[in-house]
mmCIF file with all atom_site columns, C-alpha atoms in Angstrom:
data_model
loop_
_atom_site.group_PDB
_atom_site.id
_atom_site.type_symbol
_atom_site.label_atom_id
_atom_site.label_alt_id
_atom_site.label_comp_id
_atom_site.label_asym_id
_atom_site.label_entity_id
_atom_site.label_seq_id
_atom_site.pdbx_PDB_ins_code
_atom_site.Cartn_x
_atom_site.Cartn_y
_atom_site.Cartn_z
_atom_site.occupancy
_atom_site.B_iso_or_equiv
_atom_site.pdbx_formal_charge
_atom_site.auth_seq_id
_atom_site.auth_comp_id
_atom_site.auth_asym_id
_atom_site.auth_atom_id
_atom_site.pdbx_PDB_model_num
ATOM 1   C CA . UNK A 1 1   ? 69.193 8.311  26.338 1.00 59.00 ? 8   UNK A CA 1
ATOM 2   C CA . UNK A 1 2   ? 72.033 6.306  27.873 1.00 85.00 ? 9   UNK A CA 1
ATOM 3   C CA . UNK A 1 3   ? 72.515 7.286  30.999 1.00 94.00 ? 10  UNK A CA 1
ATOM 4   C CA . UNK A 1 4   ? 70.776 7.795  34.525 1.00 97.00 ? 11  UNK A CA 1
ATOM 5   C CA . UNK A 1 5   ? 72.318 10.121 37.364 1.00 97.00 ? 12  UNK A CA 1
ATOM 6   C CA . UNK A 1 6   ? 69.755 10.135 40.542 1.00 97.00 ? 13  UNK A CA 1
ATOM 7   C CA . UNK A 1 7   ? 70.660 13.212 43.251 1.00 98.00 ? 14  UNK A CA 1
ATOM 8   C CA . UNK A 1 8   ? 68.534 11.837 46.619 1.00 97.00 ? 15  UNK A CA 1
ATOM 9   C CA . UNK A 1 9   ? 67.995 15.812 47.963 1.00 97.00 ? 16  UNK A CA 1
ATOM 10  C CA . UNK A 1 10  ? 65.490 18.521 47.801 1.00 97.00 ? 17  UNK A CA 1
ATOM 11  C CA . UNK A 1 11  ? 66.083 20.534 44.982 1.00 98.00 ? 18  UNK A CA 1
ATOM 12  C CA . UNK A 1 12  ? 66.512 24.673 45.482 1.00 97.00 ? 19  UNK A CA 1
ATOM 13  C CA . UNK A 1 13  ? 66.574 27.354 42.986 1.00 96.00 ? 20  UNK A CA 1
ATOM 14  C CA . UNK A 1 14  ? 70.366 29.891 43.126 1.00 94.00 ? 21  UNK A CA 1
ATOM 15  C CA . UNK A 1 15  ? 68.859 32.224 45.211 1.00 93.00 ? 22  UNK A CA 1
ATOM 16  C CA . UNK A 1 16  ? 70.245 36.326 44.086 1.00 89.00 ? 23  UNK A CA 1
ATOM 17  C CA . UNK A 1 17  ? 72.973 36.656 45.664 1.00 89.00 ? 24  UNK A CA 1
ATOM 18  C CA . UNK A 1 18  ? 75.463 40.104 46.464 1.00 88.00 ? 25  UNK A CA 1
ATOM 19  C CA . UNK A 1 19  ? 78.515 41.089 47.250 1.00 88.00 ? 26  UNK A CA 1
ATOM 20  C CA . UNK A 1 20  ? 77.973 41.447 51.100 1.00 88.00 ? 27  UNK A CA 1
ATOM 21  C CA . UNK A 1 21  ? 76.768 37.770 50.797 1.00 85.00 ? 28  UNK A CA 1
ATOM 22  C CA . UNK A 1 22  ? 80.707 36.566 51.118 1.00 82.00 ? 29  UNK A CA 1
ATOM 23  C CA . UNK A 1 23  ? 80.615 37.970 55.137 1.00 84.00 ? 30  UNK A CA 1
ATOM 24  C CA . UNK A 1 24  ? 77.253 38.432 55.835 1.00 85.00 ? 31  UNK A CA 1
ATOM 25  C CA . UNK A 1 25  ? 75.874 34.685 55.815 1.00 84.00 ? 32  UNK A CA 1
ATOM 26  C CA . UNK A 1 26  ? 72.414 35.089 54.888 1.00 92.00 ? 33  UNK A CA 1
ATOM 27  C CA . UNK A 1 27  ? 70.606 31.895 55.774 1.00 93.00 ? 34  UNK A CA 1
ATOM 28  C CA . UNK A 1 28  ? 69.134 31.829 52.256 1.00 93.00 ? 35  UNK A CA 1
ATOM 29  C CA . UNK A 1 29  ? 72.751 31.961 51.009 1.00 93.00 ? 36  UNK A CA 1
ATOM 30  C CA . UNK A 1 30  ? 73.930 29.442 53.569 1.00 94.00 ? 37  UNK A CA 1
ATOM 31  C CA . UNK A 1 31  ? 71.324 27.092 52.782 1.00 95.00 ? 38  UNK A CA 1
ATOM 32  C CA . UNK A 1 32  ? 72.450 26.949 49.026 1.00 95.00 ? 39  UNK A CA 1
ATOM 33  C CA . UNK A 1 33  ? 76.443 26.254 50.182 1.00 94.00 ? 40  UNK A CA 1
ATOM 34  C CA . UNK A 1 34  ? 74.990 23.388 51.926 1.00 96.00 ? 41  UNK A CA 1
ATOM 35  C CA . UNK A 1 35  ? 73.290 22.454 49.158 1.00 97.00 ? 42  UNK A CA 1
ATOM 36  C CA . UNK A 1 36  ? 76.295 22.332 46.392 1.00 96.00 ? 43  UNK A CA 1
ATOM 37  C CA . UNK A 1 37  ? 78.021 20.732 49.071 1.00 97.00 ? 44  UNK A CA 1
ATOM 38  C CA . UNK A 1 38  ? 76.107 18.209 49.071 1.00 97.00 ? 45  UNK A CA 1
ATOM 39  C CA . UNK A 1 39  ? 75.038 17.772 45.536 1.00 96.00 ? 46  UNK A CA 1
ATOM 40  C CA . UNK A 1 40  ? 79.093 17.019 44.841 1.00 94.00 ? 47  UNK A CA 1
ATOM 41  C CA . UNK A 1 41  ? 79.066 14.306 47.601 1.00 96.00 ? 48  UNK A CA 1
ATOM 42  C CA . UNK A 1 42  ? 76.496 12.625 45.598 1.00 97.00 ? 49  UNK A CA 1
ATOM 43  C CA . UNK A 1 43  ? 78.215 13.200 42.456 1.00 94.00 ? 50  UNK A CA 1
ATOM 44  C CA . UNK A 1 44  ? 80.810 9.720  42.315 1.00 93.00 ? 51  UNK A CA 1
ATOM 45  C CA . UNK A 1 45  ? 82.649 11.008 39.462 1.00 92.00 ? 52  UNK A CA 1
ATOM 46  C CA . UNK A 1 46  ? 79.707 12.208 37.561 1.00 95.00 ? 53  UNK A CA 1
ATOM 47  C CA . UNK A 1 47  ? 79.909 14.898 34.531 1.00 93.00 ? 54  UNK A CA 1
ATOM 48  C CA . UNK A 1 48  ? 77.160 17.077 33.597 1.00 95.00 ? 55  UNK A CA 1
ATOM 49  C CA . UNK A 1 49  ? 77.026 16.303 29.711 1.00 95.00 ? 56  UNK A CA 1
ATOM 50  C CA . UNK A 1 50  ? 77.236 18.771 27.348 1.00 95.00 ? 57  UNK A CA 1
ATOM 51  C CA . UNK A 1 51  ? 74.005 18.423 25.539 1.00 97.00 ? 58  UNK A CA 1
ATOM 52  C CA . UNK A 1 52  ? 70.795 15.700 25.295 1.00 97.00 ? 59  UNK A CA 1
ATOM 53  C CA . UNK A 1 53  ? 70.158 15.615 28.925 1.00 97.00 ? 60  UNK A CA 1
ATOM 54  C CA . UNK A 1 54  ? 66.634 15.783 30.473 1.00 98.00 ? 61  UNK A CA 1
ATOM 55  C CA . UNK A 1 55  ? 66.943 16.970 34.409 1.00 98.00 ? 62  UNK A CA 1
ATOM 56  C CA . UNK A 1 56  ? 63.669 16.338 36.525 1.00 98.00 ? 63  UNK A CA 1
ATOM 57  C CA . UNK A 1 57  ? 63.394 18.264 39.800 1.00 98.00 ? 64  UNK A CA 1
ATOM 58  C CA . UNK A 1 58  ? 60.924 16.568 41.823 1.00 98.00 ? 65  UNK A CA 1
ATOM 59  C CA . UNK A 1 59  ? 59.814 18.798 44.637 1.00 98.00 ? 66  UNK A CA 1
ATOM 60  C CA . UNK A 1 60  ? 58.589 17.714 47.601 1.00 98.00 ? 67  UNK A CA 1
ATOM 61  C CA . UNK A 1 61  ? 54.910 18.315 48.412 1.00 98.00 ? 68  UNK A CA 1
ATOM 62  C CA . UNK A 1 62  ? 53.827 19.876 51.597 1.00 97.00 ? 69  UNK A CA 1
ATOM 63  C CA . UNK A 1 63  ? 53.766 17.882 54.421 1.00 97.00 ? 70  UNK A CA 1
ATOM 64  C CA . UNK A 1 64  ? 50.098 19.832 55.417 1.00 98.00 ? 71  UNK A CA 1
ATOM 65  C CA . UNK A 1 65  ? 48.410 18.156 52.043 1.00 98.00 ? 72  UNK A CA 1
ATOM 66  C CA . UNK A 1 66  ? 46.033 15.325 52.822 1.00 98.00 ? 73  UNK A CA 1
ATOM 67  C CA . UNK A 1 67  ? 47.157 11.620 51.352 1.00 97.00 ? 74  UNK A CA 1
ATOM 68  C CA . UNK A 1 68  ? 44.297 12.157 48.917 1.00 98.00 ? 75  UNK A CA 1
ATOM 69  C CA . UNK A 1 69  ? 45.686 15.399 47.660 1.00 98.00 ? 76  UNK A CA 1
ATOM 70  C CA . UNK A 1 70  ? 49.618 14.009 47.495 1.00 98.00 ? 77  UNK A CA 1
ATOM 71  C CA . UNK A 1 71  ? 48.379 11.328 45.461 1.00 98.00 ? 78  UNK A CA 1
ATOM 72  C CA . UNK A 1 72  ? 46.360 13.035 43.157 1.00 98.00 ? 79  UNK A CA 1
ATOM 73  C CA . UNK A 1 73  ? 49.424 15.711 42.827 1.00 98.00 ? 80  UNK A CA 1
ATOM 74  C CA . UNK A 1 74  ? 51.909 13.141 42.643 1.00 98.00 ? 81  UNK A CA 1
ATOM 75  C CA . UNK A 1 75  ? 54.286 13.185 39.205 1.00 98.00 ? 82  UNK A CA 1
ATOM 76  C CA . UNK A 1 76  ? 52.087 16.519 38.396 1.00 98.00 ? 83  UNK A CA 1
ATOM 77  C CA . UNK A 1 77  ? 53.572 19.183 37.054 1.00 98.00 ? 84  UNK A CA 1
ATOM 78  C CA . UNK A 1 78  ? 55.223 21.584 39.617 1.00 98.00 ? 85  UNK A CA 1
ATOM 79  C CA . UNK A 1 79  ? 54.327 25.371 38.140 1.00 97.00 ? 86  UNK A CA 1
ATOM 80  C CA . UNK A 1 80  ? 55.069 27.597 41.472 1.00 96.00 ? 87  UNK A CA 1
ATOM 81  C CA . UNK A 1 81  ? 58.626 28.974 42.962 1.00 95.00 ? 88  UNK A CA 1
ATOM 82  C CA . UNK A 1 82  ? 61.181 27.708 42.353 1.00 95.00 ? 89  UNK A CA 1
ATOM 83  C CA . UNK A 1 83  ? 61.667 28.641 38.750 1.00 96.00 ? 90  UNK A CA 1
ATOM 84  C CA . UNK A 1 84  ? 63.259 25.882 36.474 1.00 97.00 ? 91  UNK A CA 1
ATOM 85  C CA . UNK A 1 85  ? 65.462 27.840 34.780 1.00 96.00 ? 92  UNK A CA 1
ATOM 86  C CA . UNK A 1 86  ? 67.027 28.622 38.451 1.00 96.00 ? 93  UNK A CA 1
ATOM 87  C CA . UNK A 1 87  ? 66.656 25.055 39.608 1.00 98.00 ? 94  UNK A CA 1
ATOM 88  C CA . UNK A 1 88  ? 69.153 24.441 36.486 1.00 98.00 ? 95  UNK A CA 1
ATOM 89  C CA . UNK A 1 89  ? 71.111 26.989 37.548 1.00 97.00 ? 96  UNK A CA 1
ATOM 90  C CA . UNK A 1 90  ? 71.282 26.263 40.710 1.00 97.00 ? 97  UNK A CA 1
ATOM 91  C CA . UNK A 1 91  ? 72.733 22.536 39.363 1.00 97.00 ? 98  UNK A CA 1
ATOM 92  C CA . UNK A 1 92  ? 74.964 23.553 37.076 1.00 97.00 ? 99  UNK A CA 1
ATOM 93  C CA . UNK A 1 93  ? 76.813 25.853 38.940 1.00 95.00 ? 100 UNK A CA 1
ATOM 94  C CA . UNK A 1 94  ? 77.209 23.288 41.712 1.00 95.00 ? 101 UNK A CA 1
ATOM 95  C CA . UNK A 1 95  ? 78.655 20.582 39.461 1.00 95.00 ? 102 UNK A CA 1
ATOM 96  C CA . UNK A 1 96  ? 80.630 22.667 36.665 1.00 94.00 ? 103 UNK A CA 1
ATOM 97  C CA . UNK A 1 97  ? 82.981 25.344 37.518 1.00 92.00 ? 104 UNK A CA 1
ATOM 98  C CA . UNK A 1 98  ? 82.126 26.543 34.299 1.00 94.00 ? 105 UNK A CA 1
ATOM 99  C CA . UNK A 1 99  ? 79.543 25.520 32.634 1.00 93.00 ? 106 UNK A CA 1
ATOM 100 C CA . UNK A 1 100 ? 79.681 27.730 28.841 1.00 95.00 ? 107 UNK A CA 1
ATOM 101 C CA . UNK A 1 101 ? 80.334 24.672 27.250 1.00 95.00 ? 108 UNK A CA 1
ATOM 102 C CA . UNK A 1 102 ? 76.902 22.775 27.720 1.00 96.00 ? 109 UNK A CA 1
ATOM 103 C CA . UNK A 1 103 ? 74.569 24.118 25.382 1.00 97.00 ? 110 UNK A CA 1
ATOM 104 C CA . UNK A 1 104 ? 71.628 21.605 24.715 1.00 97.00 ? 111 UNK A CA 1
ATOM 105 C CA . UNK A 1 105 ? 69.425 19.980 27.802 1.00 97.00 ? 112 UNK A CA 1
ATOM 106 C CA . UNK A 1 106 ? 65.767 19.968 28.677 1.00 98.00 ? 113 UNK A CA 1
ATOM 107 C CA . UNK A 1 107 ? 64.446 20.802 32.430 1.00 98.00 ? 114 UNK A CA 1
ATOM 108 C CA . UNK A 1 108 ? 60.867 19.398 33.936 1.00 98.00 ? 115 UNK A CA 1
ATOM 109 C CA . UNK A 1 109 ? 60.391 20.044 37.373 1.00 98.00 ? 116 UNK A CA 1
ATOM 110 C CA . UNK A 1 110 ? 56.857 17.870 39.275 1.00 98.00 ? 117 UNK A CA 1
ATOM 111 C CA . UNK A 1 111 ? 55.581 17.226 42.482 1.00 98.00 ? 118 UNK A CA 1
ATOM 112 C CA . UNK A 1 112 ? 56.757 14.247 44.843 1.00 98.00 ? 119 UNK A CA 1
ATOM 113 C CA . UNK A 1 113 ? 56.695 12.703 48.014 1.00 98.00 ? 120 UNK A CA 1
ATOM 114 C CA . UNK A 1 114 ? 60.552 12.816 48.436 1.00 97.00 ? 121 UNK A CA 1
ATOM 115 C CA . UNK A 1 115 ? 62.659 15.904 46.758 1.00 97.00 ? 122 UNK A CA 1
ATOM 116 C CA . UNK A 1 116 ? 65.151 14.691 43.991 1.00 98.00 ? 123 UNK A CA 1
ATOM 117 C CA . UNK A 1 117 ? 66.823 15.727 40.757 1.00 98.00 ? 124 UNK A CA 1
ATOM 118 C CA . UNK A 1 118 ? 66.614 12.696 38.203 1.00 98.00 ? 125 UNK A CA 1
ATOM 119 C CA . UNK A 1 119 ? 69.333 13.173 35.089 1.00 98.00 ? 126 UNK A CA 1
ATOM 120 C CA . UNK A 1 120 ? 68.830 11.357 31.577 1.00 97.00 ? 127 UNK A CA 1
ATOM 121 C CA . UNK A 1 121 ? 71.173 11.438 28.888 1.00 96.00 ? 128 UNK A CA 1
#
């Protein structure tokens, strides 16, 4: 591993999305343009690579857990909704326009205080 990419925002799964979602403006739908938005106003010039990377999503724990239960859950693995495989998605599709060409990388997804998506390659 070479490289380190660090994305400073809560991480969110591509929600399923329709046709009607181009004029109806779901929130849930809304909430994910903001997030791709975002995401490439982070990026500086940064490429996904094509294979060998390691993404970890941390998510941010609940703000109703005690201090003894954040720090006990802290770097833990995270193994409720969101789904990893649509917390990739969700990633790739906001910093590719197509993204057949990357075939190799590894997802982990933990608790944290602060939500972020960590890239290794």
């Amino acid at each position: 591993m070479t490289g380190l990419k660090i994305f400073t925002i809560e991480p969110m799964g591509k929600p399923r999305m329709t046709r009607a979602d181009s004029w109806k403006k779901r929130p849930c739908i809304q909430k994910y343009w903001d997030y791709k938005k975002q995401l490439n106003l982070q990026r500086n010039g940064f490429v996904m690579p094509e294979s060998g990377y390691h993404v970890r999503f941390e998510i941010p724990m609940p703000s109703s857990w005690s201090k003894k239960k954040k720090a006990q859950m802290d770097g833990k693995p995270h193994q409720s909704t969101p789904d990893k495989d649509n917390l990739e998605k969700a990633l790739l599709d906001a910093l590719e326009t197509n993204d057949a060409h990357i075939w190799d990388g590894r997802v982990t997804k933990l608790w944290g205080y602060e939500g972020k998506i960590v890239i290794r390659w």
